[in-house]
mmCIF file of C-alpha atoms and ligand atoms in Angstrom:
data_model
loop_
_atom_site.group_PDB
_atom_site.id
_atom_site.type_symbol
_atom_site.label_atom_id
_atom_site.label_comp_id
_atom_site.label_asym_id
_atom_site.label_seq_id
_atom_site.Cartn_x
_atom_site.Cartn_y
_atom_site.Cartn_z
ATOM 1 C CA UNK F 540 132.008 68.518 106.632
ATOM 2 C CA UNK F 541 133.988 65.590 106.222
ATOM 3 C CA UNK F 542 130.576 63.608 105.335
ATOM 4 C CA UNK F 543 129.479 66.401 102.590
ATOM 5 C CA UNK F 544 132.426 65.965 101.288
ATOM 6 C CA UNK F 545 132.417 62.453 100.754
ATOM 7 C CA UNK F 546 129.459 63.123 97.871
ATOM 8 C CA UNK F 547 131.838 64.492 95.522
ATOM 9 C CA UNK F 548 134.704 62.230 93.235
ATOM 10 C CA UNK F 549 137.069 64.398 93.644
ATOM 11 C CA UNK F 550 139.550 62.977 91.433
ATOM 12 C CA UNK F 551 142.297 63.755 94.428
ATOM 13 C CA UNK F 552 142.488 64.284 97.991
ATOM 14 C CA UNK F 553 140.337 67.558 98.567
ATOM 15 C CA UNK F 554 141.690 69.702 101.587
ATOM 16 C CA UNK F 555 139.804 71.509 103.912
ATOM 17 C CA UNK F 556 137.334 74.074 102.428
ATOM 18 C CA UNK F 557 138.220 77.311 102.970
ATOM 19 C CA UNK F 558 136.018 80.423 103.787
ATOM 20 C CA UNK F 559 135.453 82.006 100.718
ATOM 21 C CA UNK F 560 134.513 85.568 99.076
ATOM 22 C CA UNK F 561 131.990 88.186 100.399
ATOM 23 C CA UNK F 562 128.324 86.669 99.511
ATOM 24 C CA UNK F 563 125.741 88.202 101.639
ATOM 25 C CA UNK F 564 123.322 84.793 101.301
ATOM 26 C CA UNK F 565 125.170 81.270 100.795
ATOM 27 C CA UNK F 566 128.212 80.242 102.470
ATOM 28 C CA UNK F 567 130.902 79.272 100.367
ATOM 29 C CA UNK F 568 134.047 77.442 100.599
ATOM 30 C CA UNK F 569 136.868 76.896 98.426
ATOM 31 C CA UNK F 570 138.631 73.381 98.106
ATOM 32 C CA UNK F 571 141.712 72.656 96.405
ATOM 33 C CA UNK F 572 141.947 69.268 94.757
ATOM 34 C CA UNK F 573 145.452 67.754 94.519
ATOM 35 C CA UNK F 574 144.819 66.073 91.400
ATOM 36 C CA UNK F 575 147.750 63.767 89.704
ATOM 37 C CA UNK F 576 149.384 66.512 87.875
ATOM 38 C CA UNK F 577 147.877 69.940 89.062
ATOM 39 C CA UNK F 578 145.975 70.926 91.648
ATOM 40 C CA UNK F 579 142.253 71.585 90.821
ATOM 41 C CA UNK F 580 139.963 74.377 92.910
ATOM 42 C CA UNK F 581 135.874 73.669 93.365
ATOM 43 C CA UNK F 582 133.571 76.405 94.844
ATOM 44 C CA UNK F 583 131.901 74.615 97.332
ATOM 45 C CA UNK F 584 128.637 76.024 98.852
ATOM 46 C CA UNK F 585 125.833 75.545 101.775
ATOM 47 C CA UNK F 586 122.476 76.938 99.726
ATOM 48 C CA UNK F 587 120.708 78.826 102.432
ATOM 49 C CA UNK F 588 117.500 77.279 102.494
ATOM 50 C CA UNK F 589 115.703 79.639 104.508
ATOM 51 C CA UNK F 590 116.330 82.108 101.518
ATOM 52 C CA UNK F 591 115.520 79.657 98.972
ATOM 53 C CA UNK F 592 113.111 76.877 100.487
ATOM 54 C CA UNK F 593 112.794 74.795 97.058
ATOM 55 C CA UNK F 594 116.622 73.733 96.731
ATOM 56 C CA UNK F 595 115.499 70.629 93.938
ATOM 57 C CA UNK F 596 113.434 73.691 91.320
ATOM 58 C CA UNK F 597 116.528 76.029 92.216
ATOM 59 C CA UNK F 598 119.366 73.683 90.874
ATOM 60 C CA UNK F 599 116.746 72.617 88.054
ATOM 61 C CA UNK F 600 116.896 76.206 86.984
ATOM 62 C CA UNK F 601 120.626 76.358 87.463
ATOM 63 C CA UNK F 602 121.220 73.938 85.376
ATOM 64 C CA UNK F 603 119.426 74.429 83.056
ATOM 65 C CA UNK F 604 120.090 77.674 82.468
ATOM 66 C CA UNK F 605 124.014 76.434 82.472
ATOM 67 C CA UNK F 606 123.809 74.166 80.163
ATOM 68 C CA UNK F 607 121.336 76.390 78.169
ATOM 69 C CA UNK F 608 125.078 78.968 77.972
ATOM 70 C CA UNK F 609 127.549 76.394 77.209
ATOM 71 C CA UNK F 610 125.566 74.467 74.209
ATOM 72 C CA UNK F 611 125.687 78.542 73.179
ATOM 73 C CA UNK F 612 129.007 79.470 73.721
ATOM 74 C CA UNK F 613 130.264 76.282 72.489
ATOM 75 C CA UNK F 614 128.579 76.940 69.112
ATOM 76 C CA UNK F 615 129.992 80.660 69.276
ATOM 77 C CA UNK F 616 133.399 79.435 69.494
ATOM 78 C CA UNK F 617 133.808 80.562 72.871
ATOM 79 C CA UNK F 618 135.208 78.764 76.010
ATOM 80 C CA UNK F 619 132.021 77.339 78.652
ATOM 81 C CA UNK F 620 134.628 76.504 81.191
ATOM 82 C CA UNK F 621 135.517 80.266 81.657
ATOM 83 C CA UNK F 622 132.202 81.894 80.524
ATOM 84 C CA UNK F 623 129.461 79.380 82.138
ATOM 85 C CA UNK F 624 129.454 78.472 86.052
ATOM 86 C CA UNK F 625 129.107 74.108 86.015
ATOM 87 C CA UNK F 626 127.677 72.792 88.591
ATOM 88 C CA UNK F 627 129.961 69.213 89.452
ATOM 89 C CA UNK F 628 127.352 66.699 89.934
ATOM 90 C CA UNK F 629 127.244 64.374 93.146
ATOM 91 C CA UNK F 630 128.730 60.523 92.828
ATOM 92 C CA UNK F 631 124.847 60.059 92.983
ATOM 93 C CA UNK F 632 124.414 61.871 90.152
ATOM 94 C CA UNK F 633 122.588 64.690 91.625
ATOM 95 C CA UNK F 634 123.037 68.464 91.506
ATOM 96 C CA UNK F 635 123.000 68.843 95.203
ATOM 97 C CA UNK F 636 124.104 66.934 98.174
ATOM 98 C CA UNK F 637 121.588 66.562 101.099
ATOM 99 C CA UNK F 638 123.504 66.127 104.325
ATOM 100 C CA UNK F 639 122.256 63.951 107.039
ATOM 101 C CA UNK F 640 121.870 67.132 108.982
ATOM 102 C CA UNK F 641 119.845 68.618 106.408
ATOM 103 C CA UNK F 642 122.075 70.993 104.330
ATOM 104 C CA UNK F 643 122.395 71.477 101.218
ATOM 105 C CA UNK F 644 125.904 71.949 99.396
ATOM 106 C CA UNK F 645 126.405 72.123 96.161
ATOM 107 C CA UNK F 646 129.850 72.448 93.486
ATOM 108 C CA UNK F 647 131.348 74.576 91.209
ATOM 109 C CA UNK F 648 134.133 74.489 88.738
ATOM 110 C CA UNK F 649 136.287 77.077 90.129
ATOM 111 C CA UNK F 650 137.016 79.357 86.923
ATOM 112 C CA UNK F 651 140.554 80.296 87.061
ATOM 113 C CA UNK F 652 142.502 83.403 86.593
ATOM 114 C CA UNK F 653 139.819 85.639 87.157
ATOM 115 C CA UNK F 654 139.349 89.094 89.845
ATOM 116 C CA UNK F 655 135.980 89.088 91.759
ATOM 117 C CA UNK F 656 135.843 92.445 92.575
ATOM 118 C CA UNK F 657 134.537 94.357 96.010
ATOM 119 C CA UNK F 658 134.505 97.800 94.463
ATOM 120 C CA UNK F 659 134.932 99.575 90.815
ATOM 121 C CA UNK F 660 139.189 99.873 90.037
ATOM 122 C CA UNK F 661 138.136 101.883 87.417
ATOM 123 C CA UNK F 662 135.112 103.181 85.316
ATOM 124 C CA UNK F 663 137.005 100.268 83.011
ATOM 125 C CA UNK F 664 135.858 97.368 85.317
ATOM 126 C CA UNK F 665 132.329 99.484 85.129
ATOM 127 C CA UNK F 666 132.421 98.698 82.102
ATOM 128 C CA UNK F 667 133.219 95.013 81.520
ATOM 129 C CA UNK F 668 130.517 94.483 84.301
ATOM 130 C CA UNK F 669 127.800 95.929 82.497
ATOM 131 C CA UNK F 670 128.807 93.789 78.901
ATOM 132 C CA UNK F 671 128.825 90.887 81.131
ATOM 133 C CA UNK F 672 125.544 91.395 82.414
ATOM 134 C CA UNK F 673 124.070 92.897 78.808
ATOM 135 C CA UNK F 674 125.675 89.619 76.936
ATOM 136 C CA UNK F 675 123.842 86.979 80.175
ATOM 137 C CA UNK F 676 120.794 88.691 79.333
ATOM 138 C CA UNK F 677 121.263 88.732 75.497
ATOM 139 C CA UNK F 678 122.209 85.162 75.743
ATOM 140 C CA UNK F 679 119.105 83.981 77.118
ATOM 141 C CA UNK F 680 116.987 85.788 75.578
ATOM 142 C CA UNK F 681 114.700 82.742 74.142
ATOM 143 C CA UNK F 682 115.833 80.326 77.242
ATOM 144 C CA UNK F 683 111.783 78.924 77.548
ATOM 145 C CA UNK F 684 110.977 81.041 80.512
ATOM 146 C CA UNK F 685 108.388 78.721 81.527
ATOM 147 C CA UNK F 686 111.008 76.432 82.886
ATOM 148 C CA UNK F 687 112.136 78.729 85.692
ATOM 149 C CA UNK F 688 110.503 78.639 88.676
ATOM 150 C CA UNK F 689 110.013 81.691 91.530
ATOM 151 C CA UNK F 690 113.033 81.244 93.435
ATOM 152 C CA UNK F 691 111.736 84.044 95.658
ATOM 153 C CA UNK F 692 108.312 84.799 95.304
ATOM 154 C CA UNK F 693 108.009 88.744 94.960
ATOM 155 C CA UNK F 694 111.993 89.100 94.958
ATOM 156 C CA UNK F 695 111.974 92.398 92.917
ATOM 157 C CA UNK F 696 108.406 93.444 93.883
ATOM 158 C CA UNK F 697 109.255 97.379 95.455
ATOM 159 C CA UNK F 698 105.788 97.963 97.038
ATOM 160 C CA UNK F 699 105.745 93.994 98.543
ATOM 161 C CA UNK F 700 108.964 95.068 99.912
ATOM 162 C CA UNK F 701 108.066 98.444 101.512
ATOM 163 C CA UNK F 702 104.992 96.658 102.923
ATOM 164 C CA UNK F 703 107.448 94.254 104.536
ATOM 165 C CA UNK F 704 109.422 96.717 106.099
ATOM 166 C CA UNK F 705 106.338 98.594 107.295
ATOM 167 C CA UNK F 706 105.538 95.513 109.283
ATOM 168 C CA UNK F 707 109.114 95.261 111.018
ATOM 169 C CA UNK F 708 109.060 98.855 111.988
ATOM 170 C CA UNK F 709 105.328 97.968 113.793
ATOM 171 C CA UNK F 710 106.841 94.984 114.921
ATOM 172 C CA UNK F 711 109.992 95.881 116.233
ATOM 173 C CA UNK F 712 110.583 93.012 117.521
ATOM 174 C CA UNK F 713 113.976 94.816 119.374
ATOM 175 C CA UNK F 714 113.745 97.733 120.017
ATOM 176 C CA UNK F 715 115.184 99.630 117.424
ATOM 177 C CA UNK F 716 112.975 101.397 115.785
ATOM 178 C CA UNK F 717 113.429 104.720 117.738
ATOM 179 C CA UNK F 718 116.716 104.873 116.689
ATOM 180 C CA UNK F 719 116.379 104.634 113.864
ATOM 181 C CA UNK F 720 113.305 107.748 113.365
ATOM 182 C CA UNK F 721 115.348 109.409 110.737
ATOM 183 C CA UNK F 722 115.824 106.349 107.746
ATOM 184 C CA UNK F 723 112.462 105.330 108.650
ATOM 185 C CA UNK F 724 110.875 108.848 107.782
ATOM 186 C CA UNK F 725 113.626 108.617 104.058
ATOM 187 C CA UNK F 726 111.654 105.316 103.664
ATOM 188 C CA UNK F 727 108.222 106.618 104.461
ATOM 189 C CA UNK F 728 108.953 109.932 102.470
ATOM 190 C CA UNK F 729 109.102 107.745 99.344
ATOM 191 C CA UNK F 730 106.210 105.258 99.336
ATOM 192 C CA UNK F 731 104.380 106.493 95.538
ATOM 193 C CA UNK F 732 107.971 105.890 94.203
ATOM 194 C CA UNK F 733 108.388 102.247 95.475
ATOM 195 C CA UNK F 734 104.466 101.688 93.180
ATOM 196 C CA UNK F 735 106.472 103.325 90.003
ATOM 197 C CA UNK F 736 107.571 100.253 87.949
ATOM 198 C CA UNK F 737 105.102 97.254 89.353
ATOM 199 C CA UNK F 738 103.032 99.639 87.981
ATOM 200 C CA UNK F 739 104.031 100.425 84.777
ATOM 201 C CA UNK F 740 104.049 96.474 84.476
ATOM 202 C CA UNK F 741 100.649 95.808 85.706
ATOM 203 C CA UNK F 742 99.100 98.209 82.810
ATOM 204 C CA UNK F 743 101.284 95.758 80.235
ATOM 205 C CA UNK F 744 103.757 98.420 79.571
ATOM 206 C CA UNK F 745 106.503 96.581 80.249
ATOM 207 C CA UNK F 746 108.136 93.122 79.176
ATOM 208 C CA UNK F 747 109.410 89.823 81.580
ATOM 209 C CA UNK F 748 112.754 89.218 80.631
ATOM 210 C CA UNK F 749 115.113 86.315 81.595
ATOM 211 C CA UNK F 750 117.006 88.260 83.524
ATOM 212 C CA UNK F 751 119.607 87.632 86.835
ATOM 213 C CA UNK F 752 118.282 89.980 89.581
ATOM 214 C CA UNK F 753 121.123 90.375 91.401
ATOM 215 C CA UNK F 754 123.705 91.988 89.319
ATOM 216 C CA UNK F 755 125.959 93.994 91.924
ATOM 217 C CA UNK F 756 130.100 93.194 91.166
ATOM 218 C CA UNK F 757 130.732 90.977 92.831
ATOM 219 C CA UNK F 758 128.403 88.327 91.210
ATOM 220 C CA UNK F 759 130.804 88.423 87.994
ATOM 221 C CA UNK F 760 134.243 87.562 87.070
ATOM 222 C CA UNK F 761 137.107 89.257 85.159
ATOM 223 C CA UNK F 762 139.726 88.113 83.650
ATOM 224 C CA UNK F 763 142.586 88.956 85.482
ATOM 225 C CA UNK F 764 144.890 89.642 82.893
ATOM 226 C CA UNK F 765 143.123 91.456 80.294
ATOM 227 C CA UNK F 766 140.651 92.659 82.773
ATOM 228 C CA UNK F 767 137.261 91.770 80.117
ATOM 229 C CA UNK F 768 134.243 91.008 82.143
ATOM 230 C CA UNK F 769 133.762 86.981 81.155
ATOM 231 C CA UNK F 770 131.700 84.804 83.824
ATOM 232 C CA UNK F 771 127.782 86.057 85.589
ATOM 233 C CA UNK F 772 127.884 83.552 88.509
ATOM 234 C CA UNK F 773 125.142 83.573 91.533
ATOM 235 C CA UNK F 774 122.529 82.654 89.386
ATOM 236 C CA UNK F 775 119.941 81.234 92.297
ATOM 237 C CA UNK F 776 117.879 84.476 91.117
ATOM 238 C CA UNK F 777 117.378 83.896 87.595
ATOM 239 C CA UNK F 778 114.067 84.710 86.963
ATOM 240 C CA UNK F 779 111.619 86.750 84.646
ATOM 241 C CA UNK F 780 112.123 90.500 85.714
ATOM 242 C CA UNK F 781 112.379 93.624 84.393
ATOM 243 C CA UNK F 782 115.846 94.879 82.735
ATOM 244 C CA UNK F 783 115.830 98.136 84.353
ATOM 245 C CA UNK F 784 116.034 96.088 87.450
ATOM 246 C CA UNK F 785 119.052 94.119 86.670
ATOM 247 C CA UNK F 786 120.449 97.680 85.331
ATOM 248 C CA UNK F 787 119.661 99.396 88.041
ATOM 249 C CA UNK F 788 121.261 96.460 90.461
ATOM 250 C CA UNK F 789 124.559 97.533 89.194
ATOM 251 C CA UNK F 790 124.834 100.703 89.146
ATOM 252 C CA UNK F 791 123.311 100.472 93.431
ATOM 253 C CA UNK F 792 126.407 98.490 94.180
ATOM 254 C CA UNK F 793 129.030 100.109 91.541
ATOM 255 C CA UNK F 794 128.383 103.345 90.881
ATOM 256 C CA UNK F 795 130.216 105.359 94.137
ATOM 257 C CA UNK F 796 133.561 104.452 95.558
ATOM 258 C CA UNK F 797 132.421 103.310 99.156
ATOM 259 C CA UNK F 798 131.854 99.557 100.148
ATOM 260 C CA UNK F 799 128.326 98.745 101.025
ATOM 261 C CA UNK F 800 128.161 98.826 104.083
ATOM 262 C CA UNK F 801 130.770 102.311 104.670
ATOM 263 C CA UNK F 802 129.861 103.299 107.786
ATOM 264 C CA UNK F 803 130.748 107.226 107.303
ATOM 265 C CA UNK F 804 127.772 108.406 104.715
ATOM 266 C CA UNK F 805 129.857 111.460 104.100
ATOM 267 C CA UNK F 806 131.884 109.470 102.127
ATOM 268 C CA UNK F 807 129.630 107.885 99.918
ATOM 269 C CA UNK F 808 128.874 109.636 96.523
ATOM 270 C CA UNK F 809 126.969 108.732 93.677
ATOM 271 C CA UNK F 810 129.531 108.904 91.019
ATOM 272 C CA UNK F 811 127.347 109.962 88.071
ATOM 273 C CA UNK F 812 130.314 109.518 85.505
ATOM 274 C CA UNK F 813 130.567 105.783 86.661
ATOM 275 C CA UNK F 814 127.340 105.662 86.303
ATOM 276 C CA UNK F 815 127.523 107.106 82.420
ATOM 277 C CA UNK F 816 130.091 104.469 81.502
ATOM 278 C CA UNK F 817 127.758 101.494 82.790
ATOM 279 C CA UNK F 818 124.757 102.725 80.594
ATOM 280 C CA UNK F 819 126.991 103.456 78.242
ATOM 281 C CA UNK F 820 128.456 99.996 77.838
ATOM 282 C CA UNK F 821 125.026 98.156 79.088
ATOM 283 C CA UNK F 822 122.930 100.089 75.970
ATOM 284 C CA UNK F 823 126.030 98.946 73.712
ATOM 285 C CA UNK F 824 125.185 95.259 74.273
ATOM 286 C CA UNK F 825 121.407 95.161 74.627
ATOM 287 C CA UNK F 826 120.007 98.743 73.914
ATOM 288 C CA UNK F 827 118.511 97.784 70.602
ATOM 289 C CA UNK F 828 116.410 95.610 72.209
ATOM 290 C CA UNK F 829 114.713 97.057 74.188
ATOM 291 C CA UNK F 830 111.793 99.160 73.808
ATOM 292 C CA UNK F 831 111.749 102.918 74.256
ATOM 293 C CA UNK F 832 110.108 102.617 77.683
ATOM 294 C CA UNK F 833 112.137 99.737 78.889
ATOM 295 C CA UNK F 834 115.304 102.331 78.136
ATOM 296 C CA UNK F 835 113.419 105.033 79.623
ATOM 297 C CA UNK F 836 112.936 103.501 82.929
ATOM 298 C CA UNK F 837 116.045 102.521 83.515
ATOM 299 C CA UNK F 838 117.170 105.141 85.643
ATOM 300 C CA UNK F 839 113.661 104.644 88.249
ATOM 301 C CA UNK F 840 116.061 101.250 88.221
ATOM 302 C CA UNK F 841 119.044 102.491 89.451
ATOM 303 C CA UNK F 842 116.118 104.615 91.776
ATOM 304 C CA UNK F 843 114.338 101.947 93.143
ATOM 305 C CA UNK F 844 116.849 98.859 93.296
ATOM 306 C CA UNK F 845 118.732 100.920 95.528
ATOM 307 C CA UNK F 846 115.525 102.180 97.639
ATOM 308 C CA UNK F 847 114.884 98.149 97.634
ATOM 309 C CA UNK F 848 117.898 97.375 98.731
ATOM 310 C CA UNK F 849 118.188 99.920 101.491
ATOM 311 C CA UNK F 850 114.464 98.977 102.931
ATOM 312 C CA UNK F 851 115.600 95.023 103.141
ATOM 313 C CA UNK F 852 118.704 96.053 104.906
ATOM 314 C CA UNK F 853 117.056 98.147 107.435
ATOM 315 C CA UNK F 854 114.398 95.582 107.854
ATOM 316 C CA UNK F 855 116.652 93.118 108.606
ATOM 317 C CA UNK F 856 118.669 95.420 111.083
ATOM 318 C CA UNK F 857 115.035 95.826 113.034
ATOM 319 C CA UNK F 858 113.934 92.039 113.008
ATOM 320 C CA UNK F 859 117.563 90.912 113.926
ATOM 321 C CA UNK F 860 120.052 90.218 111.280
ATOM 322 C CA UNK F 861 118.087 87.173 110.438
ATOM 323 C CA UNK F 862 118.922 87.284 106.646
ATOM 324 C CA UNK F 863 121.555 89.518 105.501
ATOM 325 C CA UNK F 864 125.206 87.888 106.927
ATOM 326 C CA UNK F 865 126.895 90.581 109.168
ATOM 327 C CA UNK F 866 130.109 90.601 110.900
ATOM 328 C CA UNK F 867 129.383 93.328 113.391
ATOM 329 C CA UNK F 868 126.577 94.515 114.841
ATOM 330 C CA UNK F 869 124.792 97.618 113.051
ATOM 331 C CA UNK F 870 126.308 96.356 109.834
ATOM 332 C CA UNK F 871 122.990 95.884 108.392
ATOM 333 C CA UNK F 872 122.163 99.877 109.532
ATOM 334 C CA UNK F 873 125.054 100.880 108.287
ATOM 335 C CA UNK F 874 124.390 99.302 104.672
ATOM 336 C CA UNK F 875 121.313 100.510 104.260
ATOM 337 C CA UNK F 876 121.910 104.182 105.297
ATOM 338 C CA UNK F 877 124.484 104.115 102.084
ATOM 339 C CA UNK F 878 121.691 103.009 100.122
ATOM 340 C CA UNK F 879 119.383 106.162 100.864
ATOM 341 C CA UNK F 880 122.930 108.442 100.935
ATOM 342 C CA UNK F 881 122.877 107.025 97.031
ATOM 343 C CA UNK F 882 119.029 107.199 96.250
ATOM 344 C CA UNK F 883 118.701 110.874 98.164
ATOM 345 C CA UNK F 884 122.270 111.725 95.547
ATOM 346 C CA UNK F 885 120.270 109.990 91.871
ATOM 347 C CA UNK F 886 117.613 112.057 93.180
ATOM 348 C CA UNK F 887 119.350 115.269 93.281
ATOM 349 C CA UNK F 888 121.567 114.239 89.549
ATOM 350 C CA UNK F 889 118.022 112.867 87.791
ATOM 351 C CA UNK F 890 117.528 115.273 85.413
ATOM 352 C CA UNK F 891 121.786 113.937 84.497
ATOM 353 C CA UNK F 892 120.507 109.818 84.862
ATOM 354 C CA UNK F 893 117.518 110.311 82.070
ATOM 355 C CA UNK F 894 120.228 112.460 80.225
ATOM 356 C CA UNK F 895 122.749 109.774 80.239
ATOM 357 C CA UNK F 896 120.025 106.714 78.779
ATOM 358 C CA UNK F 897 119.111 109.144 75.967
HETATM 359 P P1 ADP N 1323 126.305 84.967 97.724
HETATM 360 O O1 ADP N 1323 124.574 83.836 97.110
HETATM 361 O O2 ADP N 1323 126.369 84.314 99.173
HETATM 362 O O3 ADP N 1323 126.482 85.360 97.221
HETATM 363 P P2 ADP N 1323 128.184 83.762 95.562
HETATM 364 O O4 ADP N 1323 127.459 82.557 94.488
HETATM 365 O O5 ADP N 1323 127.482 84.753 95.199
HETATM 366 O O6 ADP N 1323 127.329 83.042 96.983
HETATM 367 O O7 ADP N 1323 129.290 83.579 95.584
HETATM 368 C C1 ADP N 1323 130.404 83.906 96.851
HETATM 369 C C2 ADP N 1323 131.755 84.395 96.257
HETATM 370 O O8 ADP N 1323 131.883 83.236 95.585
HETATM 371 C C3 ADP N 1323 131.867 85.328 94.762
HETATM 372 O O9 ADP N 1323 131.397 86.846 95.190
HETATM 373 C C4 ADP N 1323 132.650 84.788 94.079
HETATM 374 O O10 ADP N 1323 133.862 85.415 95.331
HETATM 375 C C5 ADP N 1323 133.335 83.731 94.629
HETATM 376 N N1 ADP N 1323 132.537 82.408 93.754
HETATM 377 C C6 ADP N 1323 131.774 82.204 93.380
HETATM 378 N N2 ADP N 1323 131.053 80.987 92.879
HETATM 379 C C7 ADP N 1323 132.412 80.984 91.881
HETATM 380 C C8 ADP N 1323 133.446 80.191 90.760
HETATM 381 N N3 ADP N 1323 133.052 79.551 90.931
HETATM 382 N N4 ADP N 1323 134.153 80.666 90.600
HETATM 383 C C9 ADP N 1323 134.759 81.338 91.104
HETATM 384 N N5 ADP N 1323 134.834 82.707 92.427
HETATM 385 C C10 ADP N 1323 133.844 82.364 92.628
HETATM 386 C C1 GN1 N 1324 122.519 89.833 98.423
HETATM 387 O O1 GN1 N 1324 123.600 87.123 97.423
HETATM 388 P P1 GN1 N 1324 124.048 87.958 97.242
HETATM 389 O O2 GN1 N 1324 125.473 89.067 98.289
HETATM 390 O O3 GN1 N 1324 125.432 88.156 95.873
HETATM 391 C C2 GN1 N 1324 120.865 89.777 98.121
HETATM 392 C C3 GN1 N 1324 120.258 90.463 96.456
HETATM 393 C C4 GN1 N 1324 121.390 91.729 97.774
HETATM 394 C C5 GN1 N 1324 122.361 91.546 97.912
HETATM 395 C C6 GN1 N 1324 122.687 92.940 98.818
HETATM 396 C C7 GN1 N 1324 118.638 86.076 97.132
HETATM 397 O O4 GN1 N 1324 122.975 89.210 97.813
HETATM 398 O O5 GN1 N 1324 119.436 90.279 96.378
HETATM 399 O O6 GN1 N 1324 120.913 92.973 96.777
HETATM 400 O O7 GN1 N 1324 122.898 90.757 99.476
HETATM 401 N N1 GN1 N 1324 120.507 88.367 97.576
HETATM 402 C C8 GN1 N 1324 119.562 87.599 97.965
HETATM 403 O O8 GN1 N 1324 124.424 93.266 98.652
HETATM 404 O O9 GN1 N 1324 118.767 87.835 98.212
HETATM 405 MG MG1 MG N 1325 126.947 86.512 95.223
#
């Protein structure tokens, strides 16, 4: 850690980094620097290079997108220090530092006076996250797509995720499959659903847009004074994708009153009012830009992002929890179960989900 800290010119003395946040992928730390005048805070992150195989291309994406957003925010009279991430270059002017042990580290300015929520406090929070993600997508609508690298190939290719899941079940390297037969059956019964969006894409009926691809509530920062959604973070997965997936991933995480890893599924309920609130705000911001079919398929985005995420959690559980960080055994199984409960609830309320979008 000391070696790594020396790679940046902190303009003061950095305190020992403290683990921060609840992301499942990278290792995130808060660094406080006592500078002459006010102390300054930074986010120091160890990039998960098992997940993001090519940190050069990853950081090229993030720098490209944040510089583009910065210029646009400035043109519109906004405050780029609060409305977009800012990558702090190393002493050598690089976007990240490769340590002697091969670990890859990056630093962002900490976006101050914001809150990052793990669940919505009220519908207004959820609407604010919808506006923030909607604006993010709108601002990037003309970003040169050819500049974006695919940081995780086929990230939201649900049939591919299904195939990976089925392979984990077949291999069952930890002998865990027998005890989760019911969950496996749940997925198998929905095999055909998995192709719904990818078939439309393959048929040329849905456009690819610049999307975030990981639009959960804790990837947006809200202003702590006003509650306004101001900064979209966690840009590792910005890639060409489907609008419905960005919409759907937000719904998956936020449209319920439980934690993603709630062990008691009887407490997990899909919230139609929260879904309606998000839909309303999201469409207010991006609605005009969507094709009729994009709009119609938003509920499918919710259903499939939730199913896909459940399959990913369950596959990781079967494979020994090597992808998503866990703090306790069976946490990934609990996560998978909450997702499946939400999918079942969405199916039961399907006509309401469709109606809200109309
Ligand atoms: P992961 O990919 O592991 O989810 P994130 O980039 O989402 O990592 O960061 C993890 C957490 O750290 C976020 O949920 C948020 O709480 C916090 N965070 C990340 N970047 C910033 C930032 N620039 N300012 C304030 N908080 C941040
Ligand atoms: C991961 O990185 P984080 O915690 O914001 C994952 C998402 C999942 C999410 C489930 C790169 O998001 O795809 O939907 O966990 N990110 C990656 O909570 O795999
Ligand atoms: Mg995150």
